[in-house]
PDB file of C-alpha atoms in Angstrom:
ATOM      1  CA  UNK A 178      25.836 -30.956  -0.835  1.00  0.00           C
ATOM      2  CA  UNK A 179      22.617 -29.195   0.611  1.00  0.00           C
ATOM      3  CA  UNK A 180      24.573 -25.816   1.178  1.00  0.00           C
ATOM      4  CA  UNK A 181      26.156 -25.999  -2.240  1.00  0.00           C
ATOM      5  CA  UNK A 182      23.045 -26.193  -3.807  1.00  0.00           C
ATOM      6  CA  UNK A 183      21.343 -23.729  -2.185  1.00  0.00           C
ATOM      7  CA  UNK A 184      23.618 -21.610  -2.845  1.00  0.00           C
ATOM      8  CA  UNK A 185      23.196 -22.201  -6.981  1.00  0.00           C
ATOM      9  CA  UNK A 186      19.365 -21.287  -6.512  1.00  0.00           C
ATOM     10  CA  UNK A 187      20.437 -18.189  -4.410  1.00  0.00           C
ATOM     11  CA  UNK A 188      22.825 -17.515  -7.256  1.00  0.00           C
ATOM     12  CA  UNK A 189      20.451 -17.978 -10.175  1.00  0.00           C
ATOM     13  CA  UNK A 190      18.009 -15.455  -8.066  1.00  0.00           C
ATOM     14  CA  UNK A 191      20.110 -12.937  -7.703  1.00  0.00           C
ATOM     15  CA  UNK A 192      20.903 -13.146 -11.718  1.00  0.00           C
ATOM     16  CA  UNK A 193      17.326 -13.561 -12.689  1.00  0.00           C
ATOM     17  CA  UNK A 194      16.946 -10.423 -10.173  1.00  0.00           C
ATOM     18  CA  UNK A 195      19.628  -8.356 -12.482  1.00  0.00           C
ATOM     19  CA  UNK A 196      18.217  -9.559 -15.328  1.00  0.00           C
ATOM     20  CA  UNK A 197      14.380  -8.324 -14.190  1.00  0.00           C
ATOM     21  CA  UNK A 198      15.912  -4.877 -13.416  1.00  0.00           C
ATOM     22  CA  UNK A 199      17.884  -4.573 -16.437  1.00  0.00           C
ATOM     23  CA  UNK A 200      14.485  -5.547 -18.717  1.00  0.00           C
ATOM     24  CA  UNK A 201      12.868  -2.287 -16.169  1.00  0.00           C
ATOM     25  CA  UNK A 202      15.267  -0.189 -17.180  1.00  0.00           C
ATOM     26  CA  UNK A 203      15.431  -0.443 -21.165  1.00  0.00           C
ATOM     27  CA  UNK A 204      11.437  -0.477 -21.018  1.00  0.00           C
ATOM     28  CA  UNK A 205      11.496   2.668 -18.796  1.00  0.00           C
ATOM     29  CA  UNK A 206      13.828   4.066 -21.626  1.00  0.00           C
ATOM     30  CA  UNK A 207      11.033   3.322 -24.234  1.00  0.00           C
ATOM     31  CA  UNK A 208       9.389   6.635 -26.123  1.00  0.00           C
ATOM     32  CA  UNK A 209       5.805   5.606 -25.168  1.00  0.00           C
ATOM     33  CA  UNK A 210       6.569   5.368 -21.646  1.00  0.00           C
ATOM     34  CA  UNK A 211       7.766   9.245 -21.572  1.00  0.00           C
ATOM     35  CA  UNK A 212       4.831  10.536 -22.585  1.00  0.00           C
ATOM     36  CA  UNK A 213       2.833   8.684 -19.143  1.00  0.00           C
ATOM     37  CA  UNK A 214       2.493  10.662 -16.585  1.00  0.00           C
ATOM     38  CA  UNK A 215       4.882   9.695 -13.434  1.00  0.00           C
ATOM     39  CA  UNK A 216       2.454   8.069 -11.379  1.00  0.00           C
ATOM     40  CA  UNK A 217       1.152   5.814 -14.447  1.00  0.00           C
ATOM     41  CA  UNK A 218       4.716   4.245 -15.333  1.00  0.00           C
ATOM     42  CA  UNK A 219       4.506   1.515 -12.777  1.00  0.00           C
ATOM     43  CA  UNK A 220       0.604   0.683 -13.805  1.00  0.00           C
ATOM     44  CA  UNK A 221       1.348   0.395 -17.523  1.00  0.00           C
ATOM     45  CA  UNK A 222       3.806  -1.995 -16.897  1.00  0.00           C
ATOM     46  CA  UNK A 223       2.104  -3.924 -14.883  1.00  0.00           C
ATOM     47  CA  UNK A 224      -0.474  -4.233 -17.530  1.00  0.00           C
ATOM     48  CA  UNK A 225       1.512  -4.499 -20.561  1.00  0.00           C
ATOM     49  CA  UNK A 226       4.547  -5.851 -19.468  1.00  0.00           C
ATOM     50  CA  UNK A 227       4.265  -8.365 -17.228  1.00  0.00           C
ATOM     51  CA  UNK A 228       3.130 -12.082 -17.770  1.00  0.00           C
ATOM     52  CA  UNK A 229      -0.525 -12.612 -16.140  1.00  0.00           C
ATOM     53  CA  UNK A 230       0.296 -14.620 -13.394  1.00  0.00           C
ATOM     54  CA  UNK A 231       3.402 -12.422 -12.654  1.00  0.00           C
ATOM     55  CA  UNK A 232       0.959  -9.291 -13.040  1.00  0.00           C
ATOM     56  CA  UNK A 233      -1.646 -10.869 -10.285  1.00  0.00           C
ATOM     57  CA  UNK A 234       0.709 -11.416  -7.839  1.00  0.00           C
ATOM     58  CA  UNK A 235       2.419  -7.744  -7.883  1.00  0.00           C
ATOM     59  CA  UNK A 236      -1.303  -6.405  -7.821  1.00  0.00           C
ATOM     60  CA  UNK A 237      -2.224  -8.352  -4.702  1.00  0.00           C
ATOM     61  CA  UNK A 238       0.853  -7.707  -2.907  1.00  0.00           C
ATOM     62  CA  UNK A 239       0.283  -4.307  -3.426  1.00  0.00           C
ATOM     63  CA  UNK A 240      -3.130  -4.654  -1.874  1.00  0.00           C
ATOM     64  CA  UNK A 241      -2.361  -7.587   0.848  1.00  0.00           C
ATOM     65  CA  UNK A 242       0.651  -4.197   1.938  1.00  0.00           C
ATOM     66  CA  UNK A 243      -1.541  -1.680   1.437  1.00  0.00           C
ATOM     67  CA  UNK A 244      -4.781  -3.446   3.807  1.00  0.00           C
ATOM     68  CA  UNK A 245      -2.022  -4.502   6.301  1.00  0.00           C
ATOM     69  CA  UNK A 246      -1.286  -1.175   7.169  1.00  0.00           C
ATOM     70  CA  UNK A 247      -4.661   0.088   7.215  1.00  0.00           C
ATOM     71  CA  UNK A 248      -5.686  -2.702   9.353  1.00  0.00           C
ATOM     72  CA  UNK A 249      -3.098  -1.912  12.057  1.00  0.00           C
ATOM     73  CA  UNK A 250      -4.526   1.701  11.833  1.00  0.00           C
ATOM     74  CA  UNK A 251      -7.854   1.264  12.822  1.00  0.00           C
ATOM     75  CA  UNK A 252      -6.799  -1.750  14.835  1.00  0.00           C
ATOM     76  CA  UNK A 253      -4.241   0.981  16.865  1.00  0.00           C
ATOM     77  CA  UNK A 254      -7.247   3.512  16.848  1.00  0.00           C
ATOM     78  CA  UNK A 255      -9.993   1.484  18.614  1.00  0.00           C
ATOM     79  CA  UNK A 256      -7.079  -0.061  21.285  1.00  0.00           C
ATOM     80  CA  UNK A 257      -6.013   3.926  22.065  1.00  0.00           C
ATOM     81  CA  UNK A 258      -9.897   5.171  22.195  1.00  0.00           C
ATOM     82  CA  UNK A 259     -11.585   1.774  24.337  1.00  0.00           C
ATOM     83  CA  UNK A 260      -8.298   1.598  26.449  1.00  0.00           C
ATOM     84  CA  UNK A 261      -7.320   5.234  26.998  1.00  0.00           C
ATOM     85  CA  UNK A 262     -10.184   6.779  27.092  1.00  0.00           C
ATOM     86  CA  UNK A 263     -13.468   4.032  27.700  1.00  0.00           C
ATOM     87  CA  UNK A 264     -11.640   2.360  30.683  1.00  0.00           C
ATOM     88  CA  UNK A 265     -10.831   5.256  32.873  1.00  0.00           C
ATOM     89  CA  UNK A 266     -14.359   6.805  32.412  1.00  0.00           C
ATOM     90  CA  UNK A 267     -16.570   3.283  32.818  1.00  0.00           C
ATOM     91  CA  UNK A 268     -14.251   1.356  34.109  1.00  0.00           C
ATOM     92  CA  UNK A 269     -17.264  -1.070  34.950  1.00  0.00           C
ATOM     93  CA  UNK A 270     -17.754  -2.210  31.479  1.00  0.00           C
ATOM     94  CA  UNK A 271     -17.462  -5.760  31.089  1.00  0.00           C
ATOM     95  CA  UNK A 272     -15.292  -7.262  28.133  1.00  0.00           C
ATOM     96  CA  UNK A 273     -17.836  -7.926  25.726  1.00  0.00           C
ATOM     97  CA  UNK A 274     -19.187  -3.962  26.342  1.00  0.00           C
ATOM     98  CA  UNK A 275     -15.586  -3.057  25.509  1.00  0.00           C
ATOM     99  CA  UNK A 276     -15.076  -5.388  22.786  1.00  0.00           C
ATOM    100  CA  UNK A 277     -18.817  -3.896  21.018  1.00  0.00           C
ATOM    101  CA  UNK A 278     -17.467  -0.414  21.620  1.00  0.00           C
ATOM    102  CA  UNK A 279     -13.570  -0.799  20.108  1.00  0.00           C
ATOM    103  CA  UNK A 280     -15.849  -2.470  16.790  1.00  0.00           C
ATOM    104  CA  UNK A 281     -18.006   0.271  16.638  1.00  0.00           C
ATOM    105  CA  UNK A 282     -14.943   2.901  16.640  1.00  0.00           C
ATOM    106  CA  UNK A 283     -13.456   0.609  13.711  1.00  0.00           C
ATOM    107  CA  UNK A 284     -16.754   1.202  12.010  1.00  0.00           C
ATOM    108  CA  UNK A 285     -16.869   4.411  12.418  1.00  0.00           C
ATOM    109  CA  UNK A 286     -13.249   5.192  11.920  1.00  0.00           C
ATOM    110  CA  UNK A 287     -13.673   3.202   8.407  1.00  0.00           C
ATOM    111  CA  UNK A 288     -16.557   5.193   7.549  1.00  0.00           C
ATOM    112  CA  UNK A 289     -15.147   8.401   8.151  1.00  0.00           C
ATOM    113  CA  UNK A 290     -11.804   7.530   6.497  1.00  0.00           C
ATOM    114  CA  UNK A 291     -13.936   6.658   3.229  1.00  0.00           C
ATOM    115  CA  UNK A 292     -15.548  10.065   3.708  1.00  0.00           C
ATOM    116  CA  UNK A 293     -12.263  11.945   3.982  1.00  0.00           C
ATOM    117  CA  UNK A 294     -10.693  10.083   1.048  1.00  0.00           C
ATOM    118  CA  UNK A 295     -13.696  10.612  -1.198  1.00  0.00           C
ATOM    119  CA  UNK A 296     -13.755  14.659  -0.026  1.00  0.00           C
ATOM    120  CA  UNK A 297      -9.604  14.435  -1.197  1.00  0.00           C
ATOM    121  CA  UNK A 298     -10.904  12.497  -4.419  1.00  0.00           C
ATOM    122  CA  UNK A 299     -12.767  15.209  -5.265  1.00  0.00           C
ATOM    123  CA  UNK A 300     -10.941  17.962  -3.984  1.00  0.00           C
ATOM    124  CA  UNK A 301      -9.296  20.343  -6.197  1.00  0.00           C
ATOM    125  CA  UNK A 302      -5.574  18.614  -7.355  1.00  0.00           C
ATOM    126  CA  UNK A 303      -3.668  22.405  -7.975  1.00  0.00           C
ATOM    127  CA  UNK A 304      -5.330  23.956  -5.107  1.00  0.00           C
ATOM    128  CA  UNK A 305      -2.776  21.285  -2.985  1.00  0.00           C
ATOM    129  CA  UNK A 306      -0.347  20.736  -5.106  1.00  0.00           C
ATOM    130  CA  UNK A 307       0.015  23.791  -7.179  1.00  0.00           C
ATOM    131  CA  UNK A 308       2.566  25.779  -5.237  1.00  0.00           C
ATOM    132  CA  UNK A 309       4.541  22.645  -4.184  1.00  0.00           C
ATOM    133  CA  UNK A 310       5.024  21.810  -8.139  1.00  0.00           C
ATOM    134  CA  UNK A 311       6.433  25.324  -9.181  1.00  0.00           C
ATOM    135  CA  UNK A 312       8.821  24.957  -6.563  1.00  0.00           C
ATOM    136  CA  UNK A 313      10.774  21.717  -8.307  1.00  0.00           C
TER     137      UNK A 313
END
């Protein structure tokens, strides 16, 4: 009885699933949403389309993604630069010296990726992209 049921709520997922596409789709088709630029679509539907709740949770999915890989980053950065490089030049250092150094190189990796994405930010956008555009 347990499988059989489960199997109903797998069901009615996969149709509500269909039926969240299909509702995509026909708004995507919409006059307003052609004049957006490409990389506002997803936004403005977030905003307009979706219920509040439904709209939160996307949003902080994208985020809770979007920290977990930047986490791992800096987390892979400070293990390659304490390990790698701090431990076969002082390999004296006790574990709390090594643990203070690998949270200094996050700090200073996080700084200096702010930095880089604020010089990008406000960077010239055709100066990159300019000749890739023409192309397609």
């Amino acid at each position: 009885m347990l499988i059989a049921s489960s199997r109903s709520v797998v069901h009615r997922l996969a149709d509500n699933r269909a039926t969240y596409l299909v509702i995509l789709v026909t708004w995507l088709q919409d006059t307003m949403v052609d004049s957006l630029p490409a990389d506002e679509v997803f936004p403005h539907f977030i905003a307009e389309e979706l219920p509040t709740g439904m709209a939160g949770v996307v949003i902080s999915g994208a985020l809770a993604a979007a920290m977990s890989s930047l986490d791992s980053s800096l987390n892979a950065i400070s293990s390659v630069v304490v390990v790698d490089f701090a431990q076969p030049l002082c390999p004296a250092r006790s574990d709390t010296q090594q643990l203070h150094l690998a949270r200094f190189v996050t700090a200073a990796t996080t700084i200096l990726m702010v930095a880089v994405a604020l010089l990008f930010r406000a960077a010239d956008k055709t100066a990159m992209f300019g000749t890739h555009q023409a192309r397609f």
